[in-house]
Amino acid sequence: MTAPITPVILCGGSGTRLWPLSRKSYPKQFVSMIGEGSLFQQSAIRCSGQMFAAPVVVTNSDFRFIVTQQLADVGIDPGKVLIEPEARNTAPALLAAALVVAGDDPDALILAAPSDHYIEEVDTFRATVTRGIEAAEAGRIVTFGIRPDRAETGYGYLELDAASGSAETIPLRRFVEKPELKHAREMLATGSFMWNSGIFLYSAAVLIAAFETHAPEILAQVRTAVSGATPDLGFLRLAPEPWSGCADISIDYAIMEKSDRLSVAVHEGDWSDLGGWESVRQHSDADSQGLVITGPVTAVDCVNTLLRAEAGGQHLVGLGLRDIVAIAMPDAVLVADRNRVHDVGTLVRTLRNEGVAQADTFPKDHRPWGFFETLILGERFQVKRIVVNPGAALSLQSHVHRAEHWIVVQGTARVTVDNEIRLVSENQSVFIPLGAVHRMENPGKVPMELIEVQTGIYLGEDDIIRYEDVYARGQGARG
């Protein structure tokens, strides 16, 4: 029996084209976009079971606890989680994972997969992976091609060498960049071009050898970053100095477009990279008028329209809309013509240039202990809802500019204020004076929820001094 395949799941992207639901602080891979669970959870489930080993996840420091929590929520062992000191694109990330896997078994097969793709038919996907195993074990790099059903200009293409190959895989003739519409139509008509999914199957040793041949300078930097990596609460932090010296380059440009060892396994099932709101609409269940609704929405006489509301206590109403996308969040609303949603990424850059916080910051801030969200923000006060997971604890901390008042509305909190420790139950409250050293813990078995009222001259998240922290976050707003 073939040894289990090690999935390498990349989840460090920002996904701005699905703003405002996806933002830099909480991108699309962690959001419940279509189907059950987040796209990251769906990716992990697809790559689990008898034919797969525990995954290797490559992410950044801000997302590391989200990764482990979301995997735990679907019952998947997180395996190794590599922390990138900074984003350097897919080539260094996949090479780092290959070096780590090769440390245990150089011949181990790796399935490299983004965390933000939507693939509905799991069994069909696993069958495609199985068809690529023989070629990967023979030293080939197998890329997955998606049979196109339209002349799409948003994807790269793979041209197959139809004159050779096996029933399982076909040699790749060449990559084609995102084409103009006329060229896309011509390629679709030939039947020998597939969409490039960005999913690959190879052995660890083969990928490392490809870097030795085509990108030795990247291999040298990444090898040093991996050898200098430090354990951190079960994570593996790659060494920052050599990592920063890596080229910011995709695996396609660094290796795949140069290698002569590529084969294609054609995936016949549904697939999308969910690159924008129109992709979400196309892959969602629409009614006979092409209307897709999610959340508390009422639509009257709306055609070919996507309406999505995410906030509790909010109701989105569409009346007589044609070809519209409307996404309502608690702090931002997008209303766009369907034909312009490909410009959402550009719009986000405009918001950043204007200093709009909603460009990157999500209203719900996820932390390793749970999450908080701002309910009201005034000039000298802020009201937050805070949810702490069972057994979790915030850091022992103090503030220079604000005092806090906590009211428990669900569960029980163990509260430290200077030298006093006490339990605060539902409908009870506690005051945290300015400068007091304090901590909040959830000693129970259910989530603990409280309302926090802050008052002071400055209410920023960076007004925090940490003295102890079970998550080793250091100082700063997120650590």
Tab-separated table of C-alpha atoms in Angstrom:
chain	number	residue	atom	x	y	z
A	1	MET	CA	0.000	0.000	0.000
A	2	THR	CA	1.260	3.468	-0.887
A	3	ALA	CA	2.336	5.552	2.115
A	4	PRO	CA	-0.106	8.314	3.080
A	5	ILE	CA	0.206	11.585	1.180
A	6	THR	CA	1.121	14.652	3.234
A	7	PRO	CA	-1.134	17.621	2.444
A	8	VAL	CA	0.565	21.015	2.545
A	9	ILE	CA	-2.086	23.690	2.967
A	10	LEU	CA	-1.192	27.310	2.324
A	11	CYS	CA	-3.319	29.836	4.199
A	12	GLY	CA	-1.548	33.163	4.461
A	13	GLY	CA	-3.424	35.155	1.786
A	14	SER	CA	-5.579	38.239	2.293
A	15	GLY	CA	-8.417	37.704	-0.222
A	16	THR	CA	-9.335	41.356	-0.833
A	17	ARG	CA	-11.504	40.591	-3.886
A	18	LEU	CA	-14.190	39.257	-1.516
A	19	TRP	CA	-14.271	42.398	0.619
A	20	PRO	CA	-16.008	43.257	2.932
A	21	LEU	CA	-16.528	39.651	4.090
A	22	SER	CA	-12.834	38.846	3.543
A	23	ARG	CA	-10.219	41.240	4.928
A	24	LYS	CA	-6.550	41.233	5.785
A	25	SER	CA	-7.232	40.563	9.475
A	26	TYR	CA	-9.584	37.627	8.711
A	27	PRO	CA	-9.342	36.526	5.057
A	28	LYS	CA	-11.674	34.387	2.996
A	29	GLN	CA	-10.092	31.018	3.787
A	30	PHE	CA	-11.335	31.246	7.389
A	31	VAL	CA	-14.843	32.432	6.490
A	32	SER	CA	-17.914	30.258	5.955
A	33	MET	CA	-18.384	31.258	2.326
A	34	ILE	CA	-20.234	28.351	0.657
A	35	GLY	CA	-21.266	25.047	2.210
A	36	GLU	CA	-20.483	23.894	5.729
A	37	GLY	CA	-17.468	25.278	7.548
A	38	SER	CA	-14.790	27.635	6.309
A	39	LEU	CA	-12.938	27.146	3.028
A	40	PHE	CA	-9.842	26.198	5.054
A	41	GLN	CA	-11.806	23.558	6.969
A	42	GLN	CA	-13.243	22.205	3.721
A	43	SER	CA	-9.711	21.983	2.275
A	44	ALA	CA	-8.462	20.119	5.340
A	45	ILE	CA	-11.397	17.681	5.246
A	46	ARG	CA	-10.818	16.980	1.523
A	47	CYS	CA	-7.216	16.140	2.324
A	48	SER	CA	-7.959	13.831	5.248
A	49	GLY	CA	-8.778	10.170	5.664
A	50	GLN	CA	-6.958	6.933	4.993
A	51	MET	CA	-4.935	8.127	1.995
A	52	PHE	CA	-3.570	11.213	3.791
A	53	ALA	CA	-1.202	11.918	6.671
A	54	ALA	CA	-1.691	14.825	9.083
A	55	PRO	CA	-1.424	18.135	7.195
A	56	VAL	CA	1.442	20.596	7.204
A	57	VAL	CA	0.015	24.114	7.310
A	58	VAL	CA	1.975	27.211	6.291
A	59	THR	CA	0.549	30.434	7.676
A	60	ASN	CA	1.556	33.630	9.468
A	61	SER	CA	1.731	34.558	13.123
A	62	ASP	CA	-1.637	36.323	13.237
A	63	PHE	CA	-3.487	33.276	11.891
A	64	ARG	CA	-1.707	30.480	13.766
A	65	PHE	CA	-4.315	30.044	16.496
A	66	ILE	CA	-7.195	30.381	14.026
A	67	VAL	CA	-5.644	27.502	12.063
A	68	THR	CA	-5.380	25.172	15.049
A	69	GLN	CA	-8.830	26.092	16.384
A	70	GLN	CA	-10.556	25.552	13.041
A	71	LEU	CA	-8.810	22.206	12.563
A	72	ALA	CA	-9.756	21.130	16.090
A	73	ASP	CA	-13.366	22.126	15.416
A	74	VAL	CA	-13.569	19.570	12.574
A	75	GLY	CA	-11.562	16.896	14.405
A	76	ILE	CA	-8.350	17.072	12.378
A	77	ASP	CA	-4.883	16.771	13.902
A	78	PRO	CA	-3.059	19.969	12.883
A	79	GLY	CA	0.234	18.176	12.334
A	80	LYS	CA	3.049	20.685	11.757
A	81	VAL	CA	2.210	24.383	11.491
A	82	LEU	CA	4.969	26.513	9.949
A	83	ILE	CA	4.948	30.244	10.722
A	84	GLU	CA	6.201	32.555	7.975
A	85	PRO	CA	7.916	35.656	9.413
A	86	GLU	CA	6.571	37.566	6.396
A	87	ALA	CA	4.714	36.734	3.206
A	88	ARG	CA	7.089	35.627	0.416
A	89	ASN	CA	4.587	33.974	-1.964
A	90	THR	CA	4.105	30.284	-2.702
A	91	ALA	CA	7.600	29.206	-3.844
A	92	PRO	CA	9.404	29.717	-0.493
A	93	ALA	CA	6.366	28.468	1.436
A	94	LEU	CA	6.071	25.175	-0.446
A	95	LEU	CA	9.825	24.637	-0.371
A	96	ALA	CA	9.931	25.139	3.405
A	97	ALA	CA	7.180	22.560	3.833
A	98	ALA	CA	9.002	20.113	1.522
A	99	LEU	CA	12.220	20.469	3.526
A	100	VAL	CA	10.348	19.773	6.767
A	101	VAL	CA	8.588	16.729	5.287
A	102	ALA	CA	11.870	15.478	3.772
A	103	GLY	CA	13.411	15.537	7.233
A	104	ASP	CA	11.195	12.541	8.056
A	105	ASP	CA	10.998	10.937	4.604
A	106	PRO	CA	12.541	12.442	1.438
A	107	ASP	CA	10.381	10.221	-0.766
A	108	ALA	CA	7.113	11.203	0.908
A	109	LEU	CA	4.458	12.422	-1.513
A	110	ILE	CA	3.131	15.931	-0.922
A	111	LEU	CA	-0.167	17.373	-2.085
A	112	ALA	CA	0.218	21.167	-2.236
A	113	ALA	CA	-3.152	22.882	-1.988
A	114	PRO	CA	-4.379	26.423	-1.405
A	115	SER	CA	-6.794	26.795	1.506
A	116	ASP	CA	-9.331	29.031	-0.234
A	117	HIS	CA	-10.592	26.921	-3.152
A	118	TYR	CA	-14.083	25.486	-3.385
A	119	ILE	CA	-14.400	21.868	-4.534
A	120	GLU	CA	-17.815	20.405	-3.905
A	121	GLU	CA	-17.265	16.786	-4.960
A	122	VAL	CA	-14.753	15.413	-2.455
A	123	ASP	CA	-14.709	11.852	-3.813
A	124	THR	CA	-14.032	13.106	-7.350
A	125	PHE	CA	-11.158	15.222	-6.039
A	126	ARG	CA	-9.609	12.286	-4.180
A	127	ALA	CA	-9.935	10.127	-7.291
A	128	THR	CA	-8.008	12.782	-9.250
A	129	VAL	CA	-5.269	12.726	-6.606
A	130	THR	CA	-5.120	8.945	-6.829
A	131	ARG	CA	-4.634	9.118	-10.613
A	132	GLY	CA	-1.541	11.258	-10.083
A	133	ILE	CA	0.207	8.993	-7.573
A	134	GLU	CA	2.006	6.726	-10.046
A	135	ALA	CA	3.487	9.666	-11.981
A	136	ALA	CA	4.513	11.450	-8.757
A	137	GLU	CA	6.220	8.315	-7.436
A	138	ALA	CA	8.077	8.096	-10.772
A	139	GLY	CA	9.575	11.560	-10.207
A	140	ARG	CA	7.066	13.730	-12.014
A	141	ILE	CA	5.446	16.890	-10.672
A	142	VAL	CA	1.722	16.452	-11.224
A	143	THR	CA	-0.434	19.546	-11.558
A	144	PHE	CA	-4.210	19.412	-11.561
A	145	GLY	CA	-5.975	20.777	-14.603
A	146	ILE	CA	-9.650	21.733	-14.524
A	147	ARG	CA	-11.661	21.044	-17.654
A	148	PRO	CA	-13.018	24.473	-18.671
A	149	ASP	CA	-16.704	25.041	-19.305
A	150	ARG	CA	-16.368	28.615	-20.558
A	151	ALA	CA	-13.816	31.028	-22.029
A	152	GLU	CA	-12.519	32.327	-18.682
A	153	THR	CA	-10.007	35.202	-18.646
A	154	GLY	CA	-9.386	35.113	-14.894
A	155	TYR	CA	-7.454	31.816	-14.832
A	156	GLY	CA	-4.147	30.645	-16.201
A	157	TYR	CA	-4.234	27.650	-18.562
A	158	LEU	CA	-2.315	24.401	-19.061
A	159	GLU	CA	-1.734	23.101	-22.582
A	160	LEU	CA	-1.678	19.308	-22.655
A	161	ASP	CA	0.650	17.241	-24.812
A	162	ALA	CA	-2.220	15.122	-26.086
A	163	ALA	CA	0.066	12.980	-28.257
A	164	SER	CA	1.622	11.247	-25.238
A	165	GLY	CA	0.859	10.278	-21.681
A	166	SER	CA	-1.128	7.602	-19.884
A	167	ALA	CA	-4.767	7.167	-19.018
A	168	GLU	CA	-4.007	8.725	-15.638
A	169	THR	CA	-1.836	11.742	-16.494
A	170	ILE	CA	-0.790	13.707	-19.577
A	171	PRO	CA	2.535	15.556	-19.986
A	172	LEU	CA	2.288	19.333	-19.814
A	173	ARG	CA	3.324	21.173	-22.956
A	174	ARG	CA	3.262	24.726	-21.541
A	175	PHE	CA	1.667	27.204	-19.159
A	176	VAL	CA	-0.426	30.045	-20.557
A	177	GLU	CA	-0.940	33.254	-18.600
A	178	LYS	CA	-4.414	34.712	-18.103
A	179	PRO	CA	-5.536	35.309	-21.699
A	180	GLU	CA	-7.582	37.882	-23.541
A	181	LEU	CA	-11.146	36.755	-24.262
A	182	LYS	CA	-10.446	35.996	-27.949
A	183	HIS	CA	-7.510	33.749	-27.045
A	184	ALA	CA	-9.521	32.071	-24.277
A	185	ARG	CA	-12.244	31.192	-26.767
A	186	GLU	CA	-9.692	29.758	-29.185
A	187	MET	CA	-8.131	27.607	-26.451
A	188	LEU	CA	-11.530	26.390	-25.270
A	189	ALA	CA	-12.382	25.262	-28.813
A	190	THR	CA	-9.279	23.051	-29.114
A	191	GLY	CA	-10.115	20.899	-26.097
A	192	SER	CA	-6.424	20.577	-25.176
A	193	PHE	CA	-6.260	23.411	-22.626
A	194	MET	CA	-7.189	23.100	-18.951
A	195	TRP	CA	-7.512	25.730	-16.260
A	196	ASN	CA	-4.529	25.814	-13.900
A	197	SER	CA	-5.826	24.938	-10.421
A	198	GLY	CA	-2.567	25.636	-8.580
A	199	ILE	CA	-2.753	22.210	-6.886
A	200	PHE	CA	0.314	19.966	-7.195
A	201	LEU	CA	1.391	16.437	-6.265
A	202	TYR	CA	5.101	15.547	-5.973
A	203	SER	CA	7.648	13.920	-3.709
A	204	ALA	CA	9.556	16.113	-1.283
A	205	ALA	CA	12.877	15.107	-2.886
A	206	VAL	CA	11.677	15.965	-6.395
A	207	LEU	CA	10.589	19.486	-5.447
A	208	ILE	CA	13.851	20.126	-3.582
A	209	ALA	CA	15.829	18.897	-6.607
A	210	ALA	CA	13.817	21.228	-8.846
A	211	PHE	CA	14.863	24.174	-6.700
A	212	GLU	CA	18.491	23.015	-6.859
A	213	THR	CA	18.239	23.195	-10.644
A	214	HIS	CA	16.042	26.245	-11.244
A	215	ALA	CA	16.208	28.416	-8.092
A	216	PRO	CA	19.285	27.516	-6.005
A	217	GLU	CA	19.383	30.950	-4.355
A	218	ILE	CA	15.873	30.430	-2.944
A	219	LEU	CA	16.815	26.943	-1.777
A	220	ALA	CA	19.824	28.301	0.124
A	221	GLN	CA	17.764	30.951	1.945
A	222	VAL	CA	14.840	28.659	2.765
A	223	ARG	CA	17.115	25.833	3.902
A	224	THR	CA	18.759	28.246	6.348
A	225	ALA	CA	15.358	29.509	7.524
A	226	VAL	CA	14.183	25.946	8.189
A	227	SER	CA	17.390	24.844	9.916
A	228	GLY	CA	17.200	27.954	12.103
A	229	ALA	CA	13.495	27.532	12.885
A	230	THR	CA	12.433	27.656	16.539
A	231	PRO	CA	9.561	25.774	18.232
A	232	ASP	CA	6.858	28.024	19.701
A	233	LEU	CA	3.896	26.459	21.547
A	234	GLY	CA	3.684	23.616	19.059
A	235	PHE	CA	4.315	25.837	16.036
A	236	LEU	CA	7.571	26.057	14.080
A	237	ARG	CA	8.727	29.632	13.444
A	238	LEU	CA	10.988	29.927	10.417
A	239	ALA	CA	14.111	32.018	11.011
A	240	PRO	CA	13.240	35.602	10.010
A	241	GLU	CA	16.560	36.885	8.632
A	242	PRO	CA	17.158	34.253	5.921
A	243	TRP	CA	13.424	34.187	5.163
A	244	SER	CA	13.394	37.925	4.457
A	245	GLY	CA	16.143	37.341	1.885
A	246	CYS	CA	13.933	34.993	-0.171
A	247	ALA	CA	12.553	36.190	-3.462
A	248	ASP	CA	8.842	37.021	-3.384
A	249	ILE	CA	7.826	34.636	-6.166
A	250	SER	CA	5.156	32.064	-6.958
A	251	ILE	CA	5.886	28.384	-7.411
A	252	ASP	CA	4.668	28.676	-11.033
A	253	TYR	CA	7.292	31.261	-11.957
A	254	ALA	CA	10.125	29.830	-9.848
A	255	ILE	CA	9.773	26.155	-10.792
A	256	MET	CA	6.770	24.953	-12.730
A	257	GLU	CA	7.237	27.028	-15.884
A	258	LYS	CA	10.889	25.922	-16.055
A	259	SER	CA	10.597	22.230	-15.271
A	260	ASP	CA	10.364	19.535	-17.945
A	261	ARG	CA	9.007	16.978	-15.473
A	262	LEU	CA	5.388	18.129	-15.274
A	263	SER	CA	2.317	16.033	-15.935
A	264	VAL	CA	-1.364	16.939	-15.677
A	265	ALA	CA	-4.125	15.022	-13.944
A	266	VAL	CA	-7.432	16.311	-15.284
A	267	HIS	CA	-10.060	16.960	-12.613
A	268	GLU	CA	-13.529	16.522	-14.049
A	269	GLY	CA	-15.464	17.840	-11.059
A	270	ASP	CA	-16.578	21.259	-9.881
A	271	TRP	CA	-13.814	23.666	-8.851
A	272	SER	CA	-13.395	27.391	-8.210
A	273	ASP	CA	-10.758	29.561	-6.614
A	274	LEU	CA	-13.620	31.861	-5.499
A	275	GLY	CA	-11.690	34.796	-6.843
A	276	GLY	CA	-14.569	37.251	-6.505
A	277	TRP	CA	-18.236	37.725	-5.727
A	278	GLU	CA	-19.367	36.587	-9.172
A	279	SER	CA	-17.649	33.227	-8.550
A	280	VAL	CA	-19.490	32.942	-5.242
A	281	ARG	CA	-22.802	33.641	-6.997
A	282	GLN	CA	-22.085	31.084	-9.727
A	283	HIS	CA	-21.301	28.330	-7.210
A	284	SER	CA	-24.202	29.058	-4.856
A	285	ASP	CA	-27.735	27.731	-5.066
A	286	ALA	CA	-29.706	30.276	-7.091
A	287	ASP	CA	-33.430	30.395	-7.704
A	288	SER	CA	-35.036	30.394	-11.162
A	289	GLN	CA	-34.285	34.135	-11.494
A	290	GLY	CA	-30.576	33.754	-10.705
A	291	LEU	CA	-31.031	35.187	-7.199
A	292	VAL	CA	-28.716	34.063	-4.369
A	293	ILE	CA	-29.473	35.147	-0.806
A	294	THR	CA	-27.580	34.462	2.426
A	295	GLY	CA	-28.516	35.543	5.917
A	296	PRO	CA	-31.404	37.797	6.999
A	297	VAL	CA	-32.467	38.982	3.526
A	298	THR	CA	-35.747	39.806	1.807
A	299	ALA	CA	-35.683	40.109	-1.986
A	300	VAL	CA	-38.574	41.253	-4.174
A	301	ASP	CA	-38.368	41.131	-7.976
A	302	CYS	CA	-34.557	40.702	-8.025
A	303	VAL	CA	-32.814	38.987	-10.949
A	304	ASN	CA	-29.243	37.641	-11.307
A	305	THR	CA	-28.391	39.244	-7.979
A	306	LEU	CA	-26.394	38.245	-4.887
A	307	LEU	CA	-27.634	39.567	-1.526
A	308	ARG	CA	-25.764	38.642	1.648
A	309	ALA	CA	-26.211	39.956	5.210
A	310	GLU	CA	-23.822	38.933	7.987
A	311	ALA	CA	-24.840	40.926	11.074
A	312	GLY	CA	-27.331	39.847	13.704
A	313	GLY	CA	-30.069	42.409	14.190
A	314	GLN	CA	-29.653	43.589	10.611
A	315	HIS	CA	-31.989	42.889	7.668
A	316	LEU	CA	-31.025	43.468	4.050
A	317	VAL	CA	-33.844	44.247	1.603
A	318	GLY	CA	-33.515	44.216	-2.180
A	319	LEU	CA	-36.274	45.593	-4.406
A	320	GLY	CA	-36.271	45.411	-8.203
A	321	LEU	CA	-32.521	44.773	-8.490
A	322	ARG	CA	-30.849	43.519	-11.669
A	323	ASP	CA	-27.265	42.230	-11.809
A	324	ILE	CA	-26.330	43.612	-8.387
A	325	VAL	CA	-24.059	42.312	-5.633
A	326	ALA	CA	-24.847	43.655	-2.149
A	327	ILE	CA	-22.841	42.471	0.879
A	328	ALA	CA	-23.861	43.929	4.243
A	329	MET	CA	-21.487	43.707	7.223
A	330	PRO	CA	-21.900	45.425	10.611
A	331	ASP	CA	-19.327	48.085	9.705
A	332	ALA	CA	-19.256	48.177	5.882
A	333	VAL	CA	-21.598	47.588	2.939
A	334	LEU	CA	-20.644	46.809	-0.653
A	335	VAL	CA	-23.153	47.518	-3.434
A	336	ALA	CA	-21.785	46.801	-6.902
A	337	ASP	CA	-22.775	45.995	-10.443
A	338	ARG	CA	-22.005	42.332	-11.159
A	339	ASN	CA	-19.900	43.425	-14.115
A	340	ARG	CA	-17.637	45.485	-11.833
A	341	VAL	CA	-16.954	43.095	-8.945
A	342	HIS	CA	-13.566	42.251	-10.469
A	343	ASP	CA	-12.537	45.776	-9.394
A	344	VAL	CA	-13.163	45.164	-5.668
A	345	GLY	CA	-9.453	44.562	-5.023
A	346	THR	CA	-8.648	47.960	-6.539
A	347	LEU	CA	-11.404	49.487	-4.418
A	348	VAL	CA	-9.798	48.105	-1.249
A	349	ARG	CA	-6.489	49.732	-2.172
A	350	THR	CA	-8.355	53.035	-2.575
A	351	LEU	CA	-9.877	52.624	0.899
A	352	ARG	CA	-6.430	51.946	2.359
A	353	ASN	CA	-5.038	55.088	0.745
A	354	GLU	CA	-7.903	57.041	2.296
A	355	GLY	CA	-7.122	55.614	5.730
A	356	VAL	CA	-10.419	53.712	6.030
A	357	ALA	CA	-9.968	51.136	8.807
A	358	GLN	CA	-12.580	48.806	7.317
A	359	ALA	CA	-10.286	48.177	4.340
A	360	ASP	CA	-8.309	45.656	6.385
A	361	THR	CA	-9.813	45.322	9.846
A	362	PHE	CA	-12.631	42.891	10.495
A	363	PRO	CA	-15.321	43.895	13.012
A	364	LYS	CA	-14.811	40.630	14.908
A	365	ASP	CA	-11.222	40.310	16.166
A	366	HIS	CA	-10.183	36.673	16.623
A	367	ARG	CA	-7.661	35.871	19.349
A	368	PRO	CA	-6.223	32.553	20.583
A	369	TRP	CA	-8.582	32.659	23.583
A	370	GLY	CA	-11.749	33.487	21.587
A	371	PHE	CA	-12.879	36.760	20.016
A	372	PHE	CA	-14.208	40.238	20.658
A	373	GLU	CA	-16.246	42.681	18.631
A	374	THR	CA	-16.868	46.381	19.128
A	375	LEU	CA	-20.536	47.238	19.633
A	376	ILE	CA	-20.223	50.986	20.215
A	377	LEU	CA	-17.205	53.284	19.877
A	378	GLY	CA	-17.311	56.857	21.126
A	379	GLU	CA	-14.721	59.573	21.711
A	380	ARG	CA	-13.865	58.423	25.254
A	381	PHE	CA	-15.681	55.108	25.591
A	382	GLN	CA	-16.017	51.740	23.856
A	383	VAL	CA	-18.408	48.828	24.406
A	384	LYS	CA	-17.239	45.333	23.408
A	385	ARG	CA	-18.700	41.861	23.380
A	386	ILE	CA	-16.038	39.351	24.456
A	387	VAL	CA	-16.299	35.555	24.162
A	388	VAL	CA	-13.684	33.375	25.899
A	389	ASN	CA	-13.342	29.697	24.971
A	390	PRO	CA	-13.587	27.001	27.673
A	391	GLY	CA	-10.325	26.729	29.573
A	392	ALA	CA	-8.834	29.783	27.842
A	393	ALA	CA	-7.299	32.847	29.461
A	394	LEU	CA	-6.385	36.367	28.399
A	395	SER	CA	-2.907	37.617	29.249
A	396	LEU	CA	-2.072	39.145	32.633
A	397	GLN	CA	-2.011	42.795	31.603
A	398	SER	CA	-2.529	46.451	32.439
A	399	HIS	CA	-3.480	49.615	30.545
A	400	VAL	CA	-2.022	53.110	30.736
A	401	HIS	CA	-4.962	55.075	29.343
A	402	ARG	CA	-8.201	53.225	30.123
A	403	ALA	CA	-10.285	51.619	32.851
A	404	GLU	CA	-12.680	48.724	32.200
A	405	HIS	CA	-15.978	47.458	33.553
A	406	TRP	CA	-16.861	43.793	32.870
A	407	ILE	CA	-20.422	42.394	33.026
A	408	VAL	CA	-20.721	38.604	32.635
A	409	VAL	CA	-23.763	37.571	30.585
A	410	GLN	CA	-23.012	33.857	30.116
A	411	GLY	CA	-20.837	31.424	32.036
A	412	THR	CA	-18.425	32.244	34.824
A	413	ALA	CA	-15.215	34.285	34.708
A	414	ARG	CA	-12.217	33.904	36.968
A	415	VAL	CA	-10.968	37.464	37.346
A	416	THR	CA	-7.620	38.673	38.682
A	417	VAL	CA	-7.342	42.337	39.735
A	418	ASP	CA	-3.944	43.100	41.264
A	419	ASN	CA	-3.674	40.663	44.226
A	420	GLU	CA	-7.328	39.583	44.284
A	421	ILE	CA	-8.751	36.586	42.403
A	422	ARG	CA	-12.494	35.890	42.375
A	423	LEU	CA	-15.244	34.223	40.370
A	424	VAL	CA	-17.753	36.456	38.582
A	425	SER	CA	-20.978	34.728	37.510
A	426	GLU	CA	-23.792	35.673	35.155
A	427	ASN	CA	-25.350	39.088	35.866
A	428	GLN	CA	-22.392	40.050	38.073
A	429	SER	CA	-19.793	42.684	37.248
A	430	VAL	CA	-16.301	43.810	38.201
A	431	PHE	CA	-14.426	47.107	37.763
A	432	ILE	CA	-10.808	47.228	36.528
A	433	PRO	CA	-9.233	50.560	37.586
A	434	LEU	CA	-6.760	52.403	35.374
A	435	GLY	CA	-3.316	50.785	35.718
A	436	ALA	CA	-4.531	47.679	37.581
A	437	VAL	CA	-2.840	44.392	36.663
A	438	HIS	CA	-5.651	42.078	35.616
A	439	ARG	CA	-6.602	38.903	33.822
A	440	MET	CA	-9.789	37.156	32.682
A	441	GLU	CA	-10.099	33.349	32.472
A	442	ASN	CA	-12.868	30.898	31.628
A	443	PRO	CA	-12.652	27.972	34.074
A	444	GLY	CA	-15.841	26.382	32.736
A	445	LYS	CA	-16.747	23.920	29.979
A	446	VAL	CA	-18.907	26.299	27.913
A	447	PRO	CA	-17.962	29.617	26.253
A	448	MET	CA	-17.990	32.566	28.640
A	449	GLU	CA	-19.440	35.824	27.324
A	450	LEU	CA	-19.229	39.289	28.796
A	451	ILE	CA	-19.774	42.915	27.931
A	452	GLU	CA	-16.777	45.199	28.446
A	453	VAL	CA	-17.173	48.952	28.834
A	454	GLN	CA	-13.920	50.890	28.373
A	455	THR	CA	-13.467	54.509	29.391
A	456	GLY	CA	-10.394	56.662	28.920
A	457	ILE	CA	-8.528	59.150	26.773
A	458	TYR	CA	-7.136	56.447	24.430
A	459	LEU	CA	-8.830	53.137	23.581
A	460	GLY	CA	-6.480	51.593	21.001
A	461	GLU	CA	-5.613	47.889	21.129
A	462	ASP	CA	-1.926	48.757	21.508
A	463	ASP	CA	-2.539	50.230	24.992
A	464	ILE	CA	-1.561	46.990	26.665
A	465	ILE	CA	1.358	45.825	28.814
A	466	ARG	CA	1.596	42.026	29.083
A	467	TYR	CA	3.190	40.409	32.138
A	468	GLU	CA	2.250	36.768	31.477
A	469	ASP	CA	0.672	35.109	28.471
A	470	VAL	CA	0.027	31.404	27.885
A	471	TYR	CA	0.124	32.096	24.124
A	472	ALA	CA	3.584	33.758	24.204
A	473	ARG	CA	2.448	36.735	22.102
A	474	GLY	CA	4.901	39.304	23.460
A	475	GLN	CA	3.929	42.979	23.571
A	476	GLY	CA	1.752	44.952	21.192
A	477	ALA	CA	-1.842	44.818	20.036
A	478	ARG	CA	-1.652	41.187	18.890
A	479	GLY	CA	1.817	40.157	19.993
